[in-house]
Short mmCIF file of C-alpha atoms in Angstrom, two decimals:
data_model
loop_
_atom_site.label_atom_id
_atom_site.label_comp_id
_atom_site.label_asym_id
_atom_site.label_seq_id
_atom_site.Cartn_x
_atom_site.Cartn_y
_atom_site.Cartn_z
CA UNK A 233 71.71 85.23 104.00
CA UNK A 234 69.71 88.38 104.54
CA UNK A 235 72.72 90.57 103.88
CA UNK A 236 70.95 92.34 101.02
CA UNK A 237 68.40 93.67 103.53
CA UNK A 238 71.10 95.76 105.25
CA UNK A 239 72.09 97.29 101.94
CA UNK A 240 68.45 97.87 101.04
CA UNK A 241 67.80 99.59 104.36
CA UNK A 242 70.86 101.77 104.03
CA UNK A 243 69.90 102.88 100.50
CA UNK A 244 66.30 103.63 101.51
CA UNK A 245 67.51 105.62 104.50
CA UNK A 246 69.77 107.56 102.13
CA UNK A 247 66.84 108.41 99.89
CA UNK A 248 64.69 109.66 102.73
CA UNK A 249 67.36 111.41 104.78
CA UNK A 250 68.54 113.43 101.83
CA UNK A 251 66.05 115.53 99.85
CA UNK A 252 66.19 113.17 96.83
CA UNK A 253 63.11 111.14 97.73
CA UNK A 254 60.95 114.18 98.48
CA UNK A 255 62.00 116.02 95.33
CA UNK A 256 61.48 113.03 93.06
CA UNK A 257 58.14 112.10 94.61
CA UNK A 258 56.87 115.69 94.38
CA UNK A 259 57.91 116.04 90.77
CA UNK A 260 56.32 112.72 89.91
CA UNK A 261 53.05 113.69 91.61
CA UNK A 262 52.94 117.12 90.00
CA UNK A 263 53.51 115.73 86.50
CA UNK A 264 51.12 112.79 86.75
CA UNK A 265 48.52 114.84 88.62
CA UNK A 266 48.63 117.63 86.08
CA UNK A 267 48.45 115.47 82.97
CA UNK A 268 45.83 113.16 84.41
CA UNK A 269 43.42 115.67 85.88
CA UNK A 270 43.73 118.26 83.16
CA UNK A 271 41.85 115.92 80.82
CA UNK A 272 40.03 113.77 83.35
CA UNK A 273 36.90 115.93 83.61
CA UNK A 274 36.70 116.46 79.85
CA UNK A 275 36.33 112.75 79.21
CA UNK A 276 33.73 112.46 81.95
CA UNK A 277 34.62 108.81 82.57
CA UNK A 278 35.33 107.29 85.96
CA UNK A 279 38.47 105.36 85.14
CA UNK A 280 42.23 105.65 85.49
CA UNK A 281 43.09 104.69 81.94
CA UNK A 282 44.81 107.92 80.97
CA UNK A 283 46.80 107.89 84.22
CA UNK A 284 48.23 104.46 83.45
CA UNK A 285 48.75 105.37 79.78
CA UNK A 286 51.09 108.14 80.96
CA UNK A 287 53.11 106.04 83.37
CA UNK A 288 55.61 104.33 81.01
CA UNK A 289 56.89 107.59 79.56
CA UNK A 290 57.05 109.30 82.95
CA UNK A 291 58.80 106.32 84.52
CA UNK A 292 61.29 106.42 81.64
CA UNK A 293 62.69 109.64 83.05
CA UNK A 294 61.88 109.45 86.73
CA UNK A 295 63.13 105.97 87.60
CA UNK A 296 66.64 106.29 86.09
CA UNK A 297 66.88 109.54 88.06
CA UNK A 298 66.17 107.57 91.22
CA UNK A 299 68.56 104.72 90.44
CA UNK A 300 71.42 106.68 88.85
CA UNK A 301 73.25 107.18 92.15
CA UNK A 302 73.07 103.59 93.38
CA UNK A 303 76.40 102.44 91.96
CA UNK A 304 77.86 105.55 90.32
CA UNK A 305 78.08 107.41 93.60
CA UNK A 306 79.85 104.49 95.27
CA UNK A 307 82.37 104.27 92.45
CA UNK A 308 82.90 108.00 92.55
CA UNK A 309 83.62 108.43 96.25
CA UNK A 310 85.37 105.06 96.44
CA UNK A 311 83.09 103.52 99.04
CA UNK A 312 82.45 100.68 96.60
CA UNK A 313 85.79 99.27 97.66
CA UNK A 314 84.69 99.16 101.28
CA UNK A 315 81.35 97.64 100.35
CA UNK A 316 83.03 94.90 98.36
CA UNK A 317 85.51 94.01 101.09
CA UNK A 318 82.73 93.43 103.58
CA UNK A 319 81.21 89.95 103.74
CA UNK A 320 78.59 90.41 101.02
CA UNK A 321 78.21 88.75 97.63
CA UNK A 322 77.68 90.54 94.34
CA UNK A 323 74.15 89.15 94.44
CA UNK A 324 73.47 90.81 97.81
CA UNK A 325 74.75 94.14 96.56
CA UNK A 326 72.87 94.11 93.27
CA UNK A 327 69.62 92.84 94.73
CA UNK A 328 69.77 95.17 97.73
CA UNK A 329 70.21 98.20 95.50
CA UNK A 330 67.56 97.06 93.04
CA UNK A 331 65.09 96.45 95.87
CA UNK A 332 65.75 99.96 97.19
CA UNK A 333 64.97 101.37 93.73
CA UNK A 334 61.81 99.29 93.52
CA UNK A 335 60.60 100.35 96.96
CA UNK A 336 61.28 103.97 96.03
CA UNK A 337 59.02 103.43 93.00
CA UNK A 338 56.40 101.99 95.32
CA UNK A 339 56.70 105.03 97.59
CA UNK A 340 56.21 107.25 94.54
CA UNK A 341 53.06 105.40 93.48
CA UNK A 342 51.57 105.21 96.95
CA UNK A 343 50.19 108.79 97.13
CA UNK A 344 48.50 108.34 93.74
CA UNK A 345 46.19 105.76 95.33
CA UNK A 346 44.29 108.86 96.44
CA UNK A 347 43.19 109.33 92.79
CA UNK A 348 41.10 106.14 92.44
CA UNK A 349 39.71 106.63 95.94
CA UNK A 350 38.60 110.16 95.06
CA UNK A 351 37.21 109.00 91.71
CA UNK A 352 35.25 106.20 93.34
CA UNK A 353 33.33 108.85 95.30
CA UNK A 354 32.27 110.83 92.25
CA UNK A 355 31.66 107.98 89.81
CA UNK A 356 31.30 104.26 89.41
CA UNK A 357 34.93 103.06 89.31
CA UNK A 358 35.79 99.56 88.11
CA UNK A 359 38.52 98.48 90.55
CA UNK A 360 39.78 95.57 88.40
CA UNK A 361 41.78 97.63 85.91
CA UNK A 362 42.97 99.90 88.74
CA UNK A 363 44.44 97.01 90.71
CA UNK A 364 45.84 95.54 87.49
CA UNK A 365 47.26 98.96 86.68
CA UNK A 366 49.08 99.25 89.98
CA UNK A 367 50.41 95.71 89.69
CA UNK A 368 51.61 96.54 86.17
CA UNK A 369 53.09 99.82 87.40
CA UNK A 370 55.13 97.98 90.02
CA UNK A 371 56.35 95.46 87.44
CA UNK A 372 57.17 98.24 85.00
CA UNK A 373 58.86 100.20 87.78
CA UNK A 374 60.83 97.10 88.72
CA UNK A 375 61.96 96.52 85.14
CA UNK A 376 63.04 100.15 84.73
CA UNK A 377 64.72 100.17 88.13
CA UNK A 378 66.70 97.09 87.11
CA UNK A 379 67.71 98.80 83.86
CA UNK A 380 68.64 101.91 85.83
CA UNK A 381 70.75 99.88 88.27
CA UNK A 382 72.54 98.32 85.32
CA UNK A 383 73.24 101.73 83.77
CA UNK A 384 74.54 102.96 87.11
CA UNK A 385 76.91 100.02 87.42
CA UNK A 386 78.58 100.97 84.14
CA UNK A 387 79.88 104.41 85.04
CA UNK A 388 81.07 106.56 87.90
CA UNK A 389 79.27 109.55 86.45
CA UNK A 390 75.66 109.88 87.61
CA UNK A 391 74.61 112.01 84.65
CA UNK A 392 75.82 109.39 82.20
CA UNK A 393 74.08 106.69 84.24
CA UNK A 394 70.85 108.70 84.03
CA UNK A 395 71.06 109.33 80.30
CA UNK A 396 71.96 105.74 79.55
CA UNK A 397 69.20 104.37 81.77
CA UNK A 398 66.62 106.72 80.29
CA UNK A 399 67.71 105.86 76.76
CA UNK A 400 67.23 102.12 77.35
CA UNK A 401 63.87 102.65 79.07
CA UNK A 402 62.82 105.02 76.28
CA UNK A 403 63.54 102.38 73.66
CA UNK A 404 61.63 99.76 75.65
CA UNK A 405 58.68 102.14 75.93
CA UNK A 406 58.55 103.27 72.34
CA UNK A 407 59.68 100.25 70.37
CA UNK A 408 56.13 98.98 69.82
CA UNK A 409 55.17 102.38 68.41
CA UNK A 410 57.89 102.02 65.78
CA UNK A 411 56.58 98.80 64.33
CA UNK A 412 56.15 100.27 60.86
CA UNK A 413 59.94 100.51 60.53
CA UNK A 414 60.42 96.78 60.86
CA UNK A 415 59.83 93.94 58.40
CA UNK A 416 56.57 92.09 58.87
CA UNK A 417 58.21 88.85 59.92
CA UNK A 418 59.76 90.56 62.97
CA UNK A 419 56.63 92.39 64.10
CA UNK A 420 55.62 89.92 66.78
CA UNK A 421 59.10 89.75 68.21
CA UNK A 422 59.52 93.53 68.32
CA UNK A 423 56.11 93.99 69.80
CA UNK A 424 56.93 91.46 72.49
CA UNK A 425 60.02 93.51 73.39
CA UNK A 426 58.00 96.64 74.10
CA UNK A 427 57.44 97.38 77.79
CA UNK A 428 54.48 99.60 76.95
CA UNK A 429 52.66 96.80 75.18
CA UNK A 430 52.87 94.44 78.16
CA UNK A 431 52.07 97.16 80.63
CA UNK A 432 48.88 98.04 78.80
CA UNK A 433 47.79 94.43 78.77
CA UNK A 434 48.11 94.27 82.54
CA UNK A 435 46.58 97.68 83.14
CA UNK A 436 43.46 96.56 81.31
CA UNK A 437 43.06 94.19 84.25
CA UNK A 438 44.16 91.08 82.36
CA UNK A 439 47.06 89.43 84.15
CA UNK A 440 48.57 87.16 81.52
CA UNK A 441 51.59 85.00 82.25
CA UNK A 442 53.26 86.26 79.05
CA UNK A 443 53.31 89.80 80.42
CA UNK A 444 54.51 88.70 83.85
CA UNK A 445 57.27 86.65 82.26
CA UNK A 446 58.30 89.64 80.16
CA UNK A 447 58.79 91.95 83.14
CA UNK A 448 60.43 89.29 85.26
CA UNK A 449 62.86 88.50 82.43
CA UNK A 450 63.76 92.17 81.96
CA UNK A 451 64.43 92.45 85.69
CA UNK A 452 66.41 89.23 85.80
CA UNK A 453 68.48 89.97 82.69
CA UNK A 454 69.31 93.50 83.80
CA UNK A 455 70.33 92.42 87.28
CA UNK A 456 72.37 89.56 85.88
CA UNK A 457 74.11 91.94 83.47
CA UNK A 458 74.79 94.26 86.41
CA UNK A 459 76.40 91.42 88.30
CA UNK A 460 78.57 90.56 85.31
CA UNK A 461 79.57 94.20 84.90
CA UNK A 462 80.59 94.39 88.57
CA UNK A 463 82.41 91.10 88.49
CA UNK A 464 84.52 92.14 85.54
CA UNK A 465 85.34 95.52 86.96
CA UNK A 466 88.38 94.52 88.97
CA UNK B 249 100.17 75.07 108.25
CA UNK B 250 100.58 77.61 111.00
CA UNK B 251 100.66 80.34 108.39
CA UNK B 252 97.78 82.77 108.43
CA UNK B 253 98.07 83.99 104.88
CA UNK B 254 99.77 82.16 102.09
CA UNK B 255 100.39 83.96 98.82
CA UNK B 256 101.84 82.28 95.78
CA UNK B 257 103.01 83.93 92.57
CA UNK B 258 100.47 86.70 92.86
CA UNK B 259 100.39 88.77 89.68
CA UNK B 260 98.24 91.67 88.56
CA UNK B 261 98.21 93.36 85.19
CA UNK B 262 96.31 96.55 84.39
CA UNK B 263 95.88 96.92 80.65
CA UNK B 264 99.23 95.33 79.98
CA UNK B 265 101.01 97.18 82.78
CA UNK B 266 102.36 94.81 85.39
CA UNK B 267 101.57 96.28 88.82
CA UNK B 268 102.40 93.21 90.88
CA UNK B 269 104.80 90.64 89.56
CA UNK B 270 104.77 87.12 91.00
CA UNK B 271 104.81 87.94 94.67
CA UNK B 272 104.96 85.03 97.10
CA UNK B 273 104.85 85.31 100.86
CA UNK B 274 103.73 83.65 104.05
CA UNK B 275 102.38 85.70 106.86
CA UNK B 276 102.08 84.11 110.27
CA UNK B 277 99.61 84.56 113.05
CA UNK B 278 100.31 87.53 115.26
CA UNK B 279 102.77 89.14 112.89
CA UNK B 280 102.81 92.86 112.21
CA UNK B 281 104.04 93.21 108.67
CA UNK B 282 105.00 96.53 107.17
CA UNK B 283 104.80 96.81 103.42
CA UNK B 284 107.19 99.47 102.20
CA UNK B 285 107.81 100.81 98.78
CA UNK B 286 107.86 103.98 96.70
CA UNK B 287 104.67 105.31 95.17
CA UNK B 288 103.33 103.03 92.47
CA UNK B 289 105.36 100.06 93.65
CA UNK B 290 102.32 97.82 93.93
CA UNK B 291 101.66 97.99 97.67
CA UNK B 292 98.05 99.03 97.40
CA UNK B 293 97.36 96.60 94.57
CA UNK B 294 98.77 93.75 96.64
CA UNK B 295 96.62 94.71 99.61
CA UNK B 296 93.54 95.04 97.43
CA UNK B 297 94.08 91.55 96.12
CA UNK B 298 94.48 90.20 99.65
CA UNK B 299 91.14 91.69 100.63
CA UNK B 300 89.44 90.19 97.60
CA UNK B 301 88.62 93.53 95.99
CA UNK B 302 90.89 92.99 93.00
CA UNK B 303 90.94 89.71 91.17
CA UNK B 304 94.55 88.58 90.63
CA UNK B 305 95.60 88.03 87.02
CA UNK B 306 97.46 84.94 88.20
CA UNK B 307 98.50 83.29 91.43
CA UNK B 308 96.83 82.10 94.58
CA UNK B 309 95.87 83.52 97.91
CA UNK B 310 94.99 81.32 100.83
CA UNK B 311 93.85 82.62 104.17
CA UNK B 312 93.92 79.86 106.77
CA UNK B 313 92.26 76.99 104.90
CA UNK B 314 90.22 79.10 102.54
CA UNK B 315 91.01 80.23 99.03
CA UNK B 316 89.73 83.52 97.75
CA UNK B 317 88.07 81.92 94.72
CA UNK B 318 86.01 79.39 96.66
CA UNK B 319 85.31 81.10 99.97
CA UNK B 320 85.41 84.86 99.47
CA UNK B 321 82.85 85.50 102.21
CA UNK B 322 84.72 83.56 104.88
CA UNK B 323 87.90 85.41 104.02
CA UNK B 324 86.21 88.79 103.97
CA UNK B 325 84.75 88.05 107.39
CA UNK B 326 88.25 87.34 108.72
CA UNK B 327 89.79 90.50 107.33
CA UNK B 328 89.26 94.04 108.51
CA UNK B 329 90.31 96.50 105.83
CA UNK B 330 91.11 100.18 105.95
CA UNK B 331 91.48 101.47 102.40
CA UNK B 332 93.69 104.38 101.53
CA UNK B 333 91.98 107.68 102.46
CA UNK B 334 88.96 105.86 103.98
CA UNK B 335 86.25 106.72 101.45
CA UNK B 336 83.03 106.42 103.44
CA UNK B 337 79.51 107.59 102.70
CA UNK B 338 79.79 111.30 103.34
CA UNK B 339 76.19 111.96 104.27
CA UNK B 340 75.92 109.24 106.91
CA UNK B 341 76.40 109.90 110.59
CA UNK B 342 79.36 108.15 112.17
CA UNK B 343 77.06 106.22 114.48
CA UNK B 344 74.73 105.17 111.67
CA UNK B 345 77.63 104.12 109.54
CA UNK B 346 79.28 102.02 112.22
CA UNK B 347 75.97 100.41 113.07
CA UNK B 348 75.47 99.57 109.40
CA UNK B 349 78.97 98.09 109.24
CA UNK B 350 78.25 96.07 112.39
CA UNK B 351 75.13 94.61 110.81
CA UNK B 352 76.78 93.73 107.51
CA UNK B 353 79.81 92.27 109.23
CA UNK B 354 77.53 90.07 111.28
CA UNK B 355 78.04 91.41 114.80
CA UNK B 356 75.24 89.79 116.83
CA UNK B 357 72.43 92.25 117.63
CA UNK B 358 73.00 91.88 121.39
CA UNK B 359 76.70 92.73 121.08
CA UNK B 360 76.40 95.66 118.72
CA UNK B 361 75.99 98.30 121.35
CA UNK B 362 78.90 97.19 123.49
CA UNK B 363 81.11 96.72 120.42
CA UNK B 364 80.38 100.26 119.21
CA UNK B 365 81.09 101.58 122.73
CA UNK B 366 84.38 99.71 122.86
CA UNK B 367 85.54 100.91 119.43
CA UNK B 368 84.45 104.47 120.12
CA UNK B 369 86.65 104.46 123.21
CA UNK B 370 89.57 102.74 121.50
CA UNK B 371 89.57 105.02 118.46
CA UNK B 372 88.46 108.17 120.28
CA UNK B 373 85.18 108.65 118.45
CA UNK B 374 82.94 109.51 121.39
CA UNK B 375 82.61 113.20 120.55
CA UNK B 376 81.87 112.74 116.86
CA UNK B 377 79.37 109.88 116.85
CA UNK B 378 76.58 112.19 115.72
CA UNK B 379 78.46 114.09 113.05
CA UNK B 380 78.21 113.39 109.35
CA UNK B 381 81.28 111.60 108.03
CA UNK B 382 81.71 114.23 105.32
CA UNK B 383 82.28 116.91 107.96
CA UNK B 384 85.15 115.11 109.65
CA UNK B 385 88.78 116.05 109.36
CA UNK B 386 91.20 113.67 107.73
CA UNK B 387 92.43 112.28 111.03
CA UNK B 388 88.98 111.66 112.43
CA UNK B 389 87.90 110.06 109.17
CA UNK B 390 90.87 107.73 109.45
CA UNK B 391 89.84 106.77 112.97
CA UNK B 392 86.33 105.97 111.77
CA UNK B 393 88.02 103.76 109.19
CA UNK B 394 89.98 102.00 111.87
CA UNK B 395 86.82 101.39 113.90
CA UNK B 396 85.15 100.10 110.73
CA UNK B 397 88.03 97.72 110.07
CA UNK B 398 87.98 96.32 113.58
CA UNK B 399 84.21 96.08 113.80
CA UNK B 400 83.77 92.31 113.90
CA UNK B 401 87.05 91.74 115.75
CA UNK B 402 88.72 90.20 112.68
CA UNK B 403 91.81 88.05 112.97
CA UNK B 404 93.58 89.95 110.23
CA UNK B 405 93.79 93.69 109.77
CA UNK B 406 94.89 95.17 106.46
CA UNK B 407 95.61 98.87 106.66
CA UNK B 408 96.57 100.87 103.59
CA UNK B 409 98.66 103.86 104.64
CA UNK B 410 96.85 104.29 107.93
CA UNK B 411 98.80 107.39 108.96
CA UNK B 412 98.77 109.20 105.65
CA UNK B 413 97.79 112.84 105.92
CA UNK B 414 97.67 112.91 109.70
CA UNK B 415 99.39 115.38 111.98
CA UNK B 416 102.22 114.09 114.19
CA UNK B 417 100.01 113.66 117.27
CA UNK B 418 97.46 111.68 115.33
CA UNK B 419 100.20 109.54 113.80
CA UNK B 420 101.42 108.61 117.27
CA UNK B 421 97.85 107.82 118.34
CA UNK B 422 97.20 105.56 115.35
CA UNK B 423 100.53 103.83 115.82
CA UNK B 424 99.72 103.18 119.46
CA UNK B 425 96.40 101.67 118.45
CA UNK B 426 98.17 99.44 115.93
CA UNK B 427 100.68 98.37 118.55
CA UNK B 428 97.94 97.70 121.06
CA UNK B 429 95.89 95.50 118.74
CA UNK B 430 98.96 94.02 117.07
CA UNK B 431 99.60 91.90 120.13
CA UNK B 432 96.77 89.53 119.28
CA UNK B 433 96.07 90.19 115.61
CA UNK B 434 97.84 89.69 112.36
CA UNK B 435 98.34 93.11 110.85
CA UNK B 436 99.57 94.07 107.42
CA UNK B 437 99.99 97.71 106.69
CA UNK B 438 101.56 99.71 103.96
CA UNK B 439 103.43 102.91 104.46
CA UNK B 440 106.13 104.95 102.89
CA UNK B 441 107.35 106.33 106.19
CA UNK B 442 110.29 104.20 107.20
CA UNK B 443 110.56 105.21 110.80
CA UNK B 444 106.97 104.15 111.19
CA UNK B 445 107.60 100.68 109.88
CA UNK B 446 110.69 100.47 112.03
CA UNK B 447 108.80 101.47 115.15
CA UNK B 448 105.71 99.30 114.73
CA UNK B 449 106.50 96.25 112.60
CA UNK B 450 107.90 92.85 113.48
CA UNK B 451 108.65 92.24 109.87
CA UNK B 452 109.31 94.50 106.94
CA UNK B 453 108.81 93.78 103.29
CA UNK B 454 110.03 96.20 100.65
CA UNK B 455 108.32 96.16 97.29
CA UNK B 456 109.59 97.84 94.18
CA UNK B 457 108.08 97.68 90.72
CA UNK B 458 105.77 94.88 91.74
CA UNK B 459 108.48 92.65 93.16
CA UNK B 460 109.61 91.90 96.69
CA UNK B 461 113.14 93.24 96.99
CA UNK B 462 113.64 92.71 100.70
CA UNK B 463 111.83 90.72 103.31
CA UNK B 464 112.88 90.05 106.85
CA UNK B 465 112.40 90.77 110.50
CA UNK B 466 112.86 94.41 111.31
CA UNK B 467 115.79 93.57 113.60
CA UNK B 468 117.53 91.48 110.92
CA UNK B 469 117.12 94.14 108.29
CA UNK B 470 118.49 96.75 110.61
CA UNK B 471 121.40 94.50 111.50
CA UNK B 472 122.23 93.91 107.86
CA UNK B 473 121.91 97.62 107.26
CA UNK B 474 124.48 98.36 109.92
CA UNK B 475 127.07 96.36 108.02
CA UNK B 476 126.94 98.77 105.15
CA UNK B 477 128.22 102.25 105.69
CA UNK B 478 128.45 105.30 103.53
CA UNK B 479 131.23 107.82 103.73
CA UNK B 480 130.10 111.23 102.81
CA UNK B 481 132.78 113.37 101.21
CA UNK B 482 132.67 116.87 99.73
CA UNK B 483 135.57 117.91 97.58
CA UNK B 484 136.69 120.93 95.60
CA UNK B 485 138.71 120.25 92.50
CA UNK B 486 138.04 116.92 90.84
CA UNK B 487 135.19 115.68 88.69
CA UNK B 488 133.21 112.55 89.47
CA UNK B 489 135.19 110.24 87.18
CA UNK B 490 138.46 111.21 88.81
CA UNK B 491 137.09 110.64 92.30
CA UNK B 492 135.65 107.31 91.31
CA UNK B 493 138.91 106.23 89.77
CA UNK B 494 140.93 107.25 92.77
CA UNK B 495 138.66 105.86 95.48
CA UNK B 496 138.00 102.56 93.72
CA UNK B 497 141.62 101.71 94.43
CA UNK B 498 141.00 101.79 98.17
CA UNK B 499 140.20 98.21 99.16
CA UNK B 500 136.79 97.76 100.74
CA UNK B 501 135.03 100.46 98.76
CA UNK B 502 132.11 99.16 96.84
CA UNK B 503 130.95 102.12 94.82
CA UNK B 504 131.09 105.87 94.66
CA UNK B 505 128.00 107.83 93.81
CA UNK B 506 127.50 111.49 93.19
CA UNK B 507 125.16 113.30 95.52
CA UNK B 508 125.46 116.82 94.13
CA UNK B 509 127.76 119.29 92.48
CA UNK B 510 127.42 122.99 93.14
CA UNK B 511 128.31 125.74 90.68
CA UNK B 512 131.38 126.79 92.64
CA UNK B 513 132.86 123.34 92.12
CA UNK B 514 132.01 121.49 95.34
CA UNK B 515 131.42 117.86 94.47
CA UNK B 516 129.63 115.75 97.06
CA UNK B 517 129.87 111.97 96.85
CA UNK B 518 128.99 108.94 98.91
CA UNK B 519 131.52 106.14 99.04
CA UNK B 520 129.80 102.88 99.95
CA UNK B 521 131.57 100.15 101.81
CA UNK B 522 130.54 96.53 101.98
CA UNK B 523 132.36 95.64 105.14
CA UNK B 524 131.86 96.95 108.65
CA UNK B 525 135.53 97.91 108.71
CA UNK B 526 136.21 101.61 109.20
CA UNK B 527 137.78 102.90 105.97
CA UNK B 528 138.01 106.55 106.91
CA UNK B 529 141.70 106.45 107.52
CA UNK B 530 142.63 104.88 104.17
CA UNK B 531 140.27 107.20 102.30
CA UNK B 532 141.78 110.21 104.01
CA UNK B 533 145.29 109.08 103.15
CA UNK B 534 144.27 108.49 99.55
CA UNK B 535 142.79 111.94 99.18
CA UNK B 536 145.84 113.48 100.84
CA UNK B 537 147.95 112.24 97.92
CA UNK B 538 145.91 114.40 95.50
CA UNK B 539 145.58 118.18 95.31
CA UNK B 540 141.86 118.13 96.07
CA UNK B 541 140.44 120.22 98.86
CA UNK B 542 138.27 118.31 101.28
CA UNK B 543 135.49 120.41 102.77
CA UNK B 544 133.34 117.71 104.34
CA UNK B 545 134.07 114.20 105.55
CA UNK B 546 131.81 112.02 107.66
CA UNK B 547 130.71 108.47 108.04
CA UNK B 548 127.02 107.67 107.81
CA UNK B 549 125.80 104.46 109.34
CA UNK B 550 123.34 102.98 106.97
CA UNK B 551 119.80 102.98 108.23
CA UNK B 552 116.68 101.35 106.91
CA UNK B 553 116.19 104.48 104.94
CA UNK B 554 119.36 103.96 102.98
CA UNK B 555 118.48 100.33 102.36
CA UNK B 556 115.13 101.45 101.12
CA UNK B 557 116.69 104.04 98.83
CA UNK B 558 119.17 101.51 97.55
CA UNK B 559 116.62 98.89 96.75
CA UNK B 560 114.06 101.13 95.18
CA UNK B 561 116.22 103.68 93.42
CA UNK B 562 115.34 104.36 89.83
CA UNK B 563 118.32 103.93 87.51
CA UNK B 564 119.25 107.35 86.18
#
């Protein structure tokens, strides 16, 4: 029943044995660190708002890069066949791989906890929005990881998986900035679809069930679609 | 039901192309079955359906009392599978990979170590346990695959071309392993090397264009093969039609087929006989009545190889 844990462990080991994890984490830290601290002292405010404002667009490109190999690589070298003929269900495979992507996102965010700790020494930091922000970041990371896993399950080419995953995440991030293109009657619906919108609600420190349900539905739908894609493959 | 695997009207289409066409078979416990056939005959597709990797377009597979639709996990636990060319994770160490396979296949934590030891000895992996799989040669990779397939001591082993791409020594080694484990296990393996099937299998099944064209115990097939003989004749002078016409009149000759014709007019044919009777004398007498020059004349006892060629030959 805990079969997915073996797959999860194997994928995590893969990330950290190969240079992928270190490269991705370094790039993520350099980009967020640079954009955040280059304006931080100008604003002269002890909060993490601009850090969290950046996250959706950075995740759009970083997370599909992390998840692109999860299925595509297996299809490409053929090991998917071996995986599927071992006693595991599609659910175990999909969830194990998704969980590995999510934990990788967590590992990426972990070093940034140094930012609020450092800020709390030099100013009066309100921890509520910071904790909300990290919770939101994990949910957002989970949703994008699920989308990335889905994209990876569609193709044996990692580059295509990355581009497809990024494109879907990009739309989810930007759709609520495009509201002026849509008729007024659809505005609420379109706004609800935007990942950015829900993420900002949570990162203000307000944990609303609507936002939680949004992220959990994106994760669930993407993973379910992945399962369907795998099931129909052979 | 003492059958281990029961297959009924198994069919697989790929985009309208029929790879496997209504195959039915029963495989019994302890049998070593060799699946023979030319490239693209549907061997691999059949095996992939048995392992649950491919979904059949139609038909049923039952392993013991389980069907693949309702109990895929139970079936997968009972089957050890070595896919063609053993595509494993290249960056994993052999030891790490086998340990991972042991966990997924549900080998109890206390037994893992001894199981890995046992398989390393059986498959000769002791020196390469700490190498990355991607660095291994073809033969070693294949042995890792065999260890992977046998990890949880499954009742059924399905091996897809286990000796493909190996050097002769390695082939003998793998065959010996198959023979050794074949005493207790049900083994199905595909190959296109006939001598291999002959040497290791209890039962041989020949597949061509998605259909079973021959199925029987190795001994039976060989016995039926011995009844058919080919007489190999090389002649200077006549063309094929003339030879066919002349030899057809000898009673007992089934057909005459052309093997080759060289530029200097040497025509080589095989005259097939249905009976075990020796027709050399009557053929010789027949040819003596013509003005043809005979440059070669010998009887070939039909082997499995000729049966195989017969059954799977493409019509020209």
